[in-house]
XYZ file of C-alpha atoms in Angstrom:
641
model
C 11.207 -20.732 -23.054
C 8.292 -22.042 -21.013
C 4.952 -22.625 -22.719
C 2.877 -22.497 -19.511
C 3.510 -21.074 -16.037
C 1.516 -21.044 -12.821
C 1.328 -17.823 -10.795
C 1.357 -18.505 -7.054
C -0.167 -15.175 -6.123
C -3.197 -12.944 -6.486
C -4.200 -9.329 -7.073
C -2.278 -6.782 -9.082
C 1.011 -8.707 -9.228
C -0.716 -11.792 -10.638
C -2.373 -9.595 -13.277
C 0.969 -7.928 -14.017
C 2.687 -11.279 -14.623
C -0.180 -12.460 -16.834
C 0.199 -9.347 -19.034
C 3.846 -10.089 -19.816
C 3.317 -13.829 -20.198
C 0.580 -13.163 -22.731
C 2.883 -10.854 -24.726
C 5.501 -13.617 -24.753
C 3.011 -16.266 -25.871
C 3.209 -18.094 -22.540
C -0.020 -19.590 -21.155
C -0.884 -18.877 -17.509
C -2.558 -20.722 -14.654
C -4.015 -18.699 -11.779
C -4.737 -19.964 -8.298
C -7.480 -18.585 -6.104
C -9.088 -18.810 -2.699
C -12.810 -18.814 -2.065
C -12.671 -15.036 -1.537
C -11.056 -14.604 -4.980
C -13.247 -16.898 -7.059
C -14.398 -13.963 -9.204
C -11.193 -11.912 -8.996
C -9.607 -10.099 -11.917
C -6.503 -12.302 -12.013
C -8.703 -15.382 -12.263
C -10.572 -13.905 -15.230
C -7.363 -12.893 -17.036
C -5.545 -16.229 -16.762
C -5.958 -19.037 -19.282
C -6.831 -21.453 -16.467
C -7.543 -21.122 -12.767
C -7.424 -23.608 -9.890
C -9.095 -23.292 -6.492
C -6.590 -23.875 -3.684
C -8.609 -23.324 -0.508
C -10.505 -21.051 1.834
C -10.074 -17.283 2.166
C -7.443 -17.087 4.967
C -3.923 -17.130 3.501
C -2.934 -20.023 5.735
C -5.641 -22.089 4.080
C -4.888 -21.087 0.481
C -2.016 -18.901 -0.773
C 0.474 -20.297 1.753
C -0.253 -23.925 0.882
C 2.851 -24.633 -1.185
C 2.137 -28.340 -1.709
C -1.365 -27.607 -3.008
C -0.005 -24.965 -5.396
C 2.706 -27.296 -6.719
C 0.106 -30.022 -7.272
C -2.012 -27.523 -9.237
C 0.995 -26.775 -11.443
C 1.610 -30.467 -12.101
C -2.038 -31.186 -12.870
C -2.332 -28.291 -15.333
C 0.956 -29.001 -17.115
C 2.708 -25.820 -16.022
C 6.494 -26.013 -16.320
C 7.362 -23.219 -13.896
C 5.924 -21.275 -10.969
C 6.174 -17.507 -10.557
C 5.704 -16.501 -6.896
C 5.101 -12.754 -7.402
C 5.836 -10.936 -4.145
C 4.664 -11.695 -0.618
C 3.136 -15.048 0.329
C 5.651 -17.776 -0.669
C 7.937 -15.610 -2.809
C 10.803 -15.694 -0.290
C 10.185 -19.147 1.150
C 13.220 -21.344 0.400
C 11.391 -24.570 1.228
C 8.814 -23.718 -1.441
C 11.607 -23.159 -3.972
C 13.201 -26.482 -3.003
C 9.895 -28.341 -3.277
C 9.252 -26.866 -6.727
C 12.620 -28.158 -7.921
C 11.960 -31.557 -6.332
C 8.707 -31.763 -8.297
C 10.630 -31.265 -11.550
C 9.402 -27.686 -12.029
C 11.252 -24.379 -12.303
C 11.012 -21.667 -9.658
C 10.974 -18.263 -11.376
C 13.270 -16.652 -8.858
C 16.583 -17.171 -7.090
C 17.863 -20.427 -5.675
C 16.655 -21.645 -2.301
C 20.182 -21.152 -0.940
C 20.176 -17.486 -2.006
C 16.775 -16.952 -0.392
C 17.996 -18.568 2.810
C 21.129 -16.431 2.816
C 19.084 -13.232 2.731
C 15.891 -14.431 4.415
C 16.925 -13.609 7.971
C 18.082 -10.038 8.393
C 20.640 -10.857 11.079
C 22.393 -13.563 9.077
C 22.222 -11.461 5.918
C 23.970 -8.547 7.619
C 26.748 -10.819 8.851
C 27.162 -12.182 5.336
C 27.292 -8.699 3.838
C 29.886 -7.569 6.372
C 32.056 -10.497 5.323
C 31.561 -9.550 1.645
C 32.694 -5.982 2.273
C 29.280 -4.330 1.949
C 28.705 -1.513 4.509
C 26.180 -2.462 7.223
C 24.198 -0.375 9.767
C 25.527 -0.727 13.363
C 23.332 -2.987 15.479
C 22.766 -6.327 17.165
C 21.991 -9.194 14.775
C 22.644 -12.156 17.065
C 20.630 -15.129 18.241
C 20.072 -14.117 21.879
C 16.443 -12.985 22.094
C 16.211 -12.460 25.837
C 14.323 -9.149 26.343
C 16.719 -7.905 29.031
C 19.720 -8.715 26.855
C 18.180 -6.940 23.857
C 17.398 -3.906 25.997
C 21.064 -3.765 27.042
C 22.197 -3.967 23.412
C 19.797 -1.154 22.484
C 21.291 1.023 25.210
C 24.801 0.262 23.952
C 23.873 1.107 20.346
C 22.300 4.365 21.543
C 18.783 5.665 21.075
C 16.952 6.111 18.803
C 16.964 2.465 17.716
C 14.894 0.373 15.361
C 13.454 -2.998 16.381
C 12.953 -5.165 13.284
C 11.511 -8.635 12.861
C 14.434 -10.532 11.356
C 12.174 -12.291 8.852
C 10.110 -9.166 8.206
C 9.243 -6.943 5.283
C 6.685 -4.328 4.260
C 7.029 -2.488 7.561
C 5.641 -5.415 9.559
C 7.352 -6.093 12.868
C 9.226 -2.786 12.791
C 9.222 -0.164 15.572
C 11.275 3.015 16.067
C 12.101 3.786 19.715
C 13.372 7.006 21.245
C 12.773 6.161 24.914
C 14.137 3.068 26.726
C 10.952 3.012 28.831
C 9.005 1.916 25.741
C 11.367 -0.902 24.794
C 9.610 -3.904 26.379
C 6.164 -3.089 25.001
C 7.434 -2.455 21.465
C 9.701 -5.488 21.491
C 6.707 -7.676 22.313
C 4.622 -6.040 19.579
C 7.332 -6.429 16.931
C 7.805 -10.083 17.897
C 4.060 -10.761 17.651
C 3.844 -9.155 14.207
C 6.884 -11.108 13.054
C 5.363 -14.345 14.293
C 1.954 -13.631 12.757
C 3.257 -12.484 9.370
C 6.366 -14.608 8.871
C 6.224 -17.389 11.459
C 9.337 -16.011 13.197
C 9.265 -13.909 16.371
C 13.017 -13.161 16.471
C 14.125 -9.538 16.082
C 17.270 -7.516 15.549
C 18.197 -4.084 16.876
C 19.702 -1.344 14.718
C 20.846 2.216 15.105
C 18.208 4.567 13.725
C 19.748 7.032 11.263
C 18.376 10.470 12.164
C 18.175 11.884 8.625
C 17.458 8.643 6.800
C 16.665 8.093 3.177
C 15.634 4.717 1.830
C 17.332 4.087 -1.513
C 17.303 0.659 -3.100
C 19.151 -0.824 -6.059
C 17.446 -3.112 -8.557
C 19.789 -5.996 -9.344
C 19.442 -8.828 -11.794
C 21.555 -11.969 -11.969
C 21.556 -15.070 -14.129
C 22.643 -18.690 -13.856
C 25.905 -17.966 -15.665
C 27.505 -15.895 -12.895
C 26.619 -12.466 -14.272
C 24.788 -9.687 -12.414
C 23.910 -6.092 -13.256
C 22.131 -3.211 -11.536
C 19.282 -1.274 -13.120
C 19.863 1.943 -11.210
C 18.117 3.044 -8.035
C 14.717 3.822 -6.583
C 14.098 6.282 -3.768
C 11.472 4.883 -1.391
C 11.863 7.426 1.410
C 8.215 8.532 1.491
C 6.931 6.078 4.085
C 4.339 5.889 6.825
C 4.575 3.237 9.522
C 7.637 1.955 7.622
C 5.544 1.191 4.556
C 6.302 2.811 1.218
C 3.782 5.297 -0.151
C 5.356 6.963 -3.203
C 8.496 5.681 -4.922
C 10.585 7.365 -7.586
C 13.531 6.785 -9.875
C 16.147 8.093 -10.111
C 16.739 9.305 -6.537
C 16.752 13.094 -6.046
C 20.286 14.425 -5.704
C 21.889 11.223 -6.959
C 25.281 11.624 -8.628
C 26.941 9.254 -11.055
C 29.667 8.513 -8.517
C 27.260 7.609 -5.706
C 25.054 5.600 -8.081
C 28.076 3.606 -9.219
C 29.211 3.008 -5.615
C 25.762 1.822 -4.515
C 25.228 -0.216 -7.678
C 28.581 -1.956 -7.358
C 27.899 -2.714 -3.684
C 24.535 -4.204 -4.631
C 26.074 -6.364 -7.364
C 28.750 -7.466 -4.871
C 25.942 -8.505 -2.495
C 24.153 -10.431 -5.263
C 27.279 -12.227 -6.435
C 28.194 -13.149 -2.851
C 25.183 -15.496 -2.786
C 25.172 -16.566 -6.453
C 21.979 -14.629 -7.098
C 19.791 -15.307 -10.132
C 16.708 -13.344 -11.176
C 15.244 -10.043 -9.969
C 16.262 -8.789 -6.547
C 16.511 -5.542 -4.646
C 19.283 -4.489 -2.300
C 17.941 -1.913 0.153
C 20.214 0.707 1.677
C 19.634 3.211 4.446
C 21.266 6.462 3.399
C 22.309 9.445 5.500
C 20.525 12.340 3.817
C 22.250 15.068 5.835
C 24.473 17.183 3.613
C 23.670 15.382 0.378
C 24.393 11.892 -0.925
C 27.965 10.658 -0.656
C 29.882 7.530 -1.505
C 30.511 6.588 2.140
C 27.052 7.495 3.429
C 24.980 4.358 2.739
C 24.545 1.048 4.590
C 23.006 -2.306 3.712
C 19.613 -2.964 5.306
C 18.315 -6.079 3.581
C 17.886 -7.804 0.270
C 14.463 -8.674 -1.083
C 14.897 -11.855 -3.103
C 11.938 -11.239 -5.366
C 10.310 -8.662 -7.610
C 9.414 -5.481 -5.709
C 6.005 -3.817 -5.576
C 7.630 -0.643 -6.950
C 9.370 -2.288 -9.926
C 7.317 -0.265 -12.491
C 9.367 2.894 -11.840
C 12.512 1.022 -12.845
C 10.750 -0.274 -15.945
C 9.705 3.283 -16.803
C 13.222 4.764 -16.752
C 14.979 1.779 -18.363
C 12.368 0.513 -20.832
C 13.007 -2.992 -19.485
C 10.224 -5.483 -18.751
C 11.508 -7.058 -15.532
C 8.978 -9.893 -15.609
C 10.126 -10.811 -19.118
C 13.711 -10.847 -17.835
C 12.600 -13.104 -14.976
C 11.102 -15.641 -17.350
C 14.086 -15.569 -19.689
C 16.667 -15.974 -16.923
C 14.665 -18.744 -15.233
C 14.586 -20.532 -18.599
C 18.404 -20.494 -18.646
C 19.090 -17.427 -20.772
C 21.703 -14.816 -19.764
C 20.855 -11.354 -18.458
C 19.658 -9.590 -21.657
C 21.780 -6.407 -21.309
C 25.310 -5.649 -20.207
C 25.767 -3.035 -17.464
C 26.902 -0.302 -19.861
C 23.863 -0.871 -22.118
C 21.166 -0.314 -19.467
C 19.394 3.009 -20.218
C 18.371 5.686 -17.737
C 15.790 7.976 -19.295
C 13.753 10.673 -17.571
C 12.019 10.355 -14.213
C 9.232 8.148 -12.865
C 6.946 8.029 -9.821
C 4.694 5.315 -8.450
C 1.876 5.971 -5.973
C 0.163 3.167 -4.080
C -3.587 3.617 -3.763
C -4.856 1.824 -0.671
C -8.243 1.270 0.901
C -7.365 2.943 4.183
C -8.552 5.727 6.458
C -5.804 8.325 6.730
C -7.689 10.252 9.423
C -7.760 7.126 11.613
C -4.011 6.507 11.515
C -4.156 4.717 8.143
C -6.443 1.931 9.336
C -7.123 -0.493 6.467
C -10.631 -0.251 5.047
C -12.944 -2.767 3.458
C -15.876 -2.221 1.168
C -17.444 -2.513 -2.271
C -15.980 -0.698 -5.273
C -19.193 0.869 -6.517
C -17.296 3.185 -8.842
C -13.716 2.927 -10.124
C -12.096 5.211 -12.687
C -8.367 5.846 -13.007
C -6.783 9.072 -14.193
C -5.407 9.355 -17.702
C -1.717 9.428 -18.528
C -0.604 6.862 -15.938
C 0.252 3.202 -16.065
C -2.253 1.372 -13.850
C -1.377 -1.897 -12.119
C -4.457 -3.264 -10.383
C -6.062 -6.505 -9.367
C -9.600 -5.153 -9.001
C -12.443 -3.893 -11.148
C -15.520 -1.813 -10.546
C -17.969 -3.993 -8.620
C -15.284 -5.933 -6.735
C -14.886 -6.043 -2.958
C -11.846 -5.193 -0.858
C -11.922 -7.984 1.708
C -10.317 -8.151 5.153
C -8.245 -11.180 4.196
C -5.540 -9.573 2.069
C -3.487 -6.440 1.567
C -5.855 -3.478 0.946
C -4.036 -2.181 -2.142
C -6.403 -1.052 -4.890
C -3.877 -0.025 -7.533
C -0.504 1.469 -8.330
C -0.281 4.516 -10.593
C 3.056 5.001 -12.375
C 3.949 8.073 -14.414
C 7.025 8.968 -16.475
C 8.323 12.298 -17.698
C 11.473 13.883 -19.115
C 12.307 15.378 -15.712
C 11.225 15.151 -12.074
C 8.973 18.227 -12.057
C 7.048 17.078 -15.130
C 6.628 13.561 -13.797
C 5.426 14.825 -10.407
C 2.881 17.114 -12.080
C 1.637 14.141 -14.119
C 1.251 12.068 -10.959
C -0.757 14.820 -9.252
C -3.060 15.096 -12.244
C -3.556 11.322 -12.541
C -4.442 11.100 -8.843
C -6.821 14.040 -9.128
C -8.640 12.352 -11.996
C -8.945 9.006 -10.193
C -12.424 8.335 -8.794
C -13.163 5.606 -6.254
C -16.490 5.352 -4.444
C -17.666 2.736 -1.979
C -14.848 2.804 0.546
C -12.281 5.111 2.083
C -8.970 5.568 0.223
C -5.709 7.468 0.577
C -6.012 9.329 -2.751
C -6.419 12.748 -1.128
C -3.376 12.087 1.033
C -1.310 11.085 -2.005
C -2.395 14.264 -3.761
C -1.317 16.311 -0.744
C 2.107 14.656 -0.892
C 2.423 15.635 -4.550
C 1.772 19.261 -3.535
C 4.175 19.201 -0.558
C 6.758 21.909 -1.193
C 9.664 19.982 0.326
C 8.885 16.857 -1.648
C 8.515 18.898 -4.827
C 12.030 20.220 -4.246
C 13.416 16.727 -3.706
C 13.907 17.180 0.034
C 12.877 13.644 0.988
C 13.611 11.451 3.980
C 11.707 8.723 5.809
C 10.495 11.163 8.469
C 8.791 13.630 6.102
C 5.292 12.192 6.413
C 5.442 11.872 10.205
C 6.688 15.467 10.589
C 4.009 16.981 8.372
C 1.218 14.460 8.938
C -1.392 16.913 10.194
C -0.945 19.199 7.200
C -0.992 16.237 4.810
C -4.191 14.923 6.391
C -5.892 18.281 5.930
C -7.657 17.999 2.601
C -8.770 21.614 2.824
C -12.269 22.973 2.240
C -13.744 21.632 -0.985
C -15.366 23.897 -3.513
C -18.831 24.779 -2.034
C -20.362 23.761 -5.325
C -19.387 20.151 -4.601
C -21.532 20.095 -1.457
C -24.415 21.498 -3.480
C -23.878 18.843 -6.134
C -23.931 16.183 -3.416
C -27.391 17.391 -2.408
C -28.530 16.991 -6.020
C -27.089 13.485 -6.149
C -28.888 12.604 -2.903
C -32.185 13.582 -4.541
C -31.294 11.634 -7.711
C -30.905 14.911 -9.547
C -30.151 16.197 -12.110
C -32.164 14.280 -14.658
C -31.186 13.857 -18.287
C -34.818 14.436 -19.294
C -35.209 18.101 -20.353
C -38.483 18.695 -18.465
C -37.501 17.003 -15.205
C -38.242 19.189 -12.194
C -40.686 21.425 -14.137
C -43.699 22.770 -12.219
C -46.376 24.975 -13.745
C -46.998 27.595 -11.044
C -43.988 27.767 -8.729
C -40.441 26.459 -8.362
C -40.276 22.966 -6.859
C -38.362 22.814 -3.579
C -37.170 19.576 -2.000
C -35.147 18.828 1.114
C -32.380 16.370 1.926
C -30.354 15.842 5.091
C -26.617 15.299 4.632
C -24.518 14.556 7.719
C -27.381 15.855 9.887
C -27.771 19.172 7.997
C -31.028 20.000 6.224
C -30.383 21.301 2.685
C -33.062 22.753 0.433
C -32.885 22.281 -3.329
C -35.068 24.408 -5.589
C -35.597 23.557 -9.274
C -35.349 26.732 -11.375
C -35.821 24.998 -14.710
C -34.518 22.019 -16.662
C -31.390 20.884 -14.766
C -31.020 24.319 -13.162
C -31.055 24.473 -9.360
C -30.648 26.741 -6.375
C -28.877 25.037 -3.446
C -28.267 27.513 -0.636
C -26.169 30.292 -2.130
C -25.175 28.189 -5.123
C -26.934 28.412 -8.471
C -26.104 25.426 -10.644
C -26.781 24.694 -14.316
C -25.932 21.174 -15.477
C -25.656 19.593 -18.898
C -24.924 15.927 -19.679
C -21.274 15.231 -20.576
C -21.119 11.506 -21.221
C -21.297 9.682 -17.890
C -20.503 12.951 -16.084
C -22.037 16.438 -16.007
C -20.814 19.816 -17.222
C -21.524 22.230 -14.386
C -21.852 25.995 -14.564
C -21.564 27.534 -11.101
C -19.798 30.840 -11.574
C -17.363 28.929 -13.760
C -17.578 25.714 -15.752
C -16.176 22.334 -14.776
C -16.987 18.647 -15.198
C -18.272 16.594 -12.263
C -19.218 12.997 -11.553
C -22.283 12.603 -9.299
C -22.914 9.253 -7.637
C -25.383 7.806 -5.169
C -25.210 4.288 -3.752
C -27.696 3.610 -0.964
C -27.413 6.362 1.631
C -24.001 7.487 0.396
C -23.328 10.237 -2.156
C -20.011 11.080 -3.801
C -18.981 13.963 -6.028
C -15.714 14.116 -7.981
C -14.684 17.384 -9.645
C -11.543 19.438 -10.269
C -9.314 16.932 -8.506
C -11.471 17.034 -5.364
C -13.747 14.457 -3.780
C -16.714 15.273 -1.569
C -18.578 12.424 0.085
C -21.503 12.519 2.502
C -24.057 10.256 4.133
C -27.798 10.860 3.858
C -29.087 10.966 7.437
C -32.286 11.721 9.301
C -33.011 15.272 10.543
C -31.035 16.017 13.676
C -28.885 12.882 13.355
C -25.141 12.829 13.109
C -23.231 10.607 10.723
C -20.869 9.780 13.579
C -22.866 8.372 16.444
C -19.917 6.827 18.275
C -19.491 8.185 21.783
C -16.490 8.231 24.060
C -17.634 5.333 26.241
C -17.009 2.417 23.887
C -14.351 0.886 21.685
C -15.551 -0.900 18.588
C -13.574 -2.870 16.008
C -12.599 -0.486 13.193
C -12.459 -3.451 10.792
C -12.806 -7.239 10.821
C -9.833 -8.806 12.577
C -8.311 -11.113 15.160
C -7.932 -10.017 18.775
C -4.262 -10.715 19.510
C -3.906 -9.270 22.990
C -6.176 -7.944 25.744
C -4.471 -5.966 28.500
C -7.611 -4.433 30.031
C -9.990 -5.730 32.685
C -13.290 -4.585 34.179
C -12.767 -2.165 37.042
C -9.365 -1.020 35.767
C -8.708 2.734 35.924
C -7.033 3.963 32.739
C -5.736 7.180 31.215
C -6.724 8.427 27.777
C -4.522 6.797 25.131
C -3.568 3.785 27.241
C -3.181 0.596 25.172
C -6.084 -1.736 26.016
C -5.966 -4.396 23.325
C -4.347 -5.272 20.005
C -6.333 -6.156 16.885
C -4.633 -7.823 13.912
C -6.118 -7.110 10.491
C -4.702 -7.199 6.980
C -1.366 -8.498 8.305
C -0.805 -5.526 10.639
C -1.378 -4.927 14.349
C -3.586 -2.045 15.474
C -3.618 -0.902 19.095
C -6.993 -0.024 20.593
C -6.472 2.815 23.070
C -8.616 4.232 25.870
C -10.883 6.955 24.431
C -10.676 9.000 27.665
C -9.649 8.876 31.301
C -11.955 6.624 33.290
C -12.814 3.151 34.529
C -13.419 0.129 32.339
C -16.938 -1.236 32.808
C -16.717 -4.370 30.662
C -14.436 -6.182 28.232
C -16.434 -8.131 25.658
C -13.703 -10.069 23.847
C -10.742 -12.272 24.706
C -7.468 -12.895 22.912
C -8.027 -15.192 19.958
C -11.507 -13.912 19.144
C -12.344 -13.135 15.515
C -14.479 -9.979 15.362
C -16.482 -8.252 12.657
C -16.345 -4.597 11.687
C -18.084 -2.505 14.359
C -18.090 -5.248 17.006
C -18.247 -3.919 20.573
C -14.890 -4.641 22.208
C -14.962 -2.666 25.443
C -17.139 -0.278 27.453
C -16.166 2.487 29.864
C -18.205 3.431 32.924
C -20.314 6.553 32.258
C -18.728 9.847 33.175
C -20.096 11.643 36.209
C -22.585 14.353 35.430
């Protein structure tokens, strides 16, 4: 076994690997960019080495610099985590050439599965079922459009070197093909250095079910059951679970054996995932699944597999990389209970899931869940990397119990300082179809408006926000006391004037709400018709209240002002990013919703659309410009009247 390893990654996966290495008595070396100098993974590791500036191309993608760091610190092996260089065969080759061990599959196995088109051809030859499509080398747009027509709409355009939903577009109308082909190619080039795409038939009732496989260097391979990853938005996974709803032993065996066949076809060693698209119409069946791709690395969602099997997949990775056999035979791998994982992101659901940046003023995770995170309270979510804050994983004896545990853990999680998707995840947990196991990849898109609607929070939360804005209540028993008359103060939240009257020690009248508060540790016990516990926070001009699984946030404004001052005549950058494409020009007449420019941020493209019908007055940026959050990108001519 190794005595020291270097982790060529950051964030929650680096922290996750450090946890297991520490339990195994293996020392760890972290690497970090300038943006991560004070990151959690750096603090947890035994040693840490700076590898460059914040952009990934100047730090986490510098394989030679990372290998040199391993050599200089005496590390014997390098764990790539996921993303970055984890599926780069040249990196694996260079590690071996340096006399180190790559904790993952061979470079030849990575190459075999690295390009989706070649991988599908290989799987067809191995007898693994494959989705109909075009996986060839001809990338002429007209030729690809013809192949799409032959396959039959709807089709899916996929960057052949892609992953994580990047470079992937569903198309129902041939008229949209050229624009989406160009966008998928750009994302593929930006994220993976490869603009080539493939075209596939889009399965109309699709489920995304993947099989965790594990091979060793002695020719053995096993599968550790399945994960259902059908809850997706923009082709990115949101909530994963294991086992898959409706799975039978016969279908599990068929999918598992196909996955092992795929792994053995390339001599696979280590942790890998074979992803299948499954026809969910009429229930799961043995002839109703098709190979999509193989991820030659550890998956983000691996904790749900660990929960139902009791296996530490990172420990298995280290053992197999050190030359040991797969620790368990196929018949000895357990399957106990049910598990869910929810990905908490810094993103604005109401703005089409735009990634968010900000400072984690307050961070508290719900009880009863495994938490995988790379951040702490006081950290920043920067624009340079994936905006994941944490993964919450729960386990229960059955699906209903596990889902209830996930809902509770999400409801108890408190994050202040930036926008997150926690409310959206909670809404998914309450979705009746999902609760019944009726899942497919189109569920979120079909019910998006309902899932975005967080409902009306308890009126008491708004009243508590007013107290927080006035730095009330006060733990001192006589705070707010006046001798002759109740003390009334005013605060403006989101442009609305709210009066707060002190009725006695920590007792207040806010509008129609009468509130009595008592300290309860860092929180407050509130009596407002009924009793509940609430967390009241104020940071600058922002207030946040967390109570009863709800979050109410508001901005302190001036009288008569609105928290949203953006009009319909401008387009501003919703986050820091790189302007990839500008298709608008001054004097151009446009319709509302027309694509005007493309902004790349956090590895994804975001289309900036016309806010209304009208004429463009000025374009303030050009392709290639790096812009800050809120930067003015474009102006429309004023509307008549």
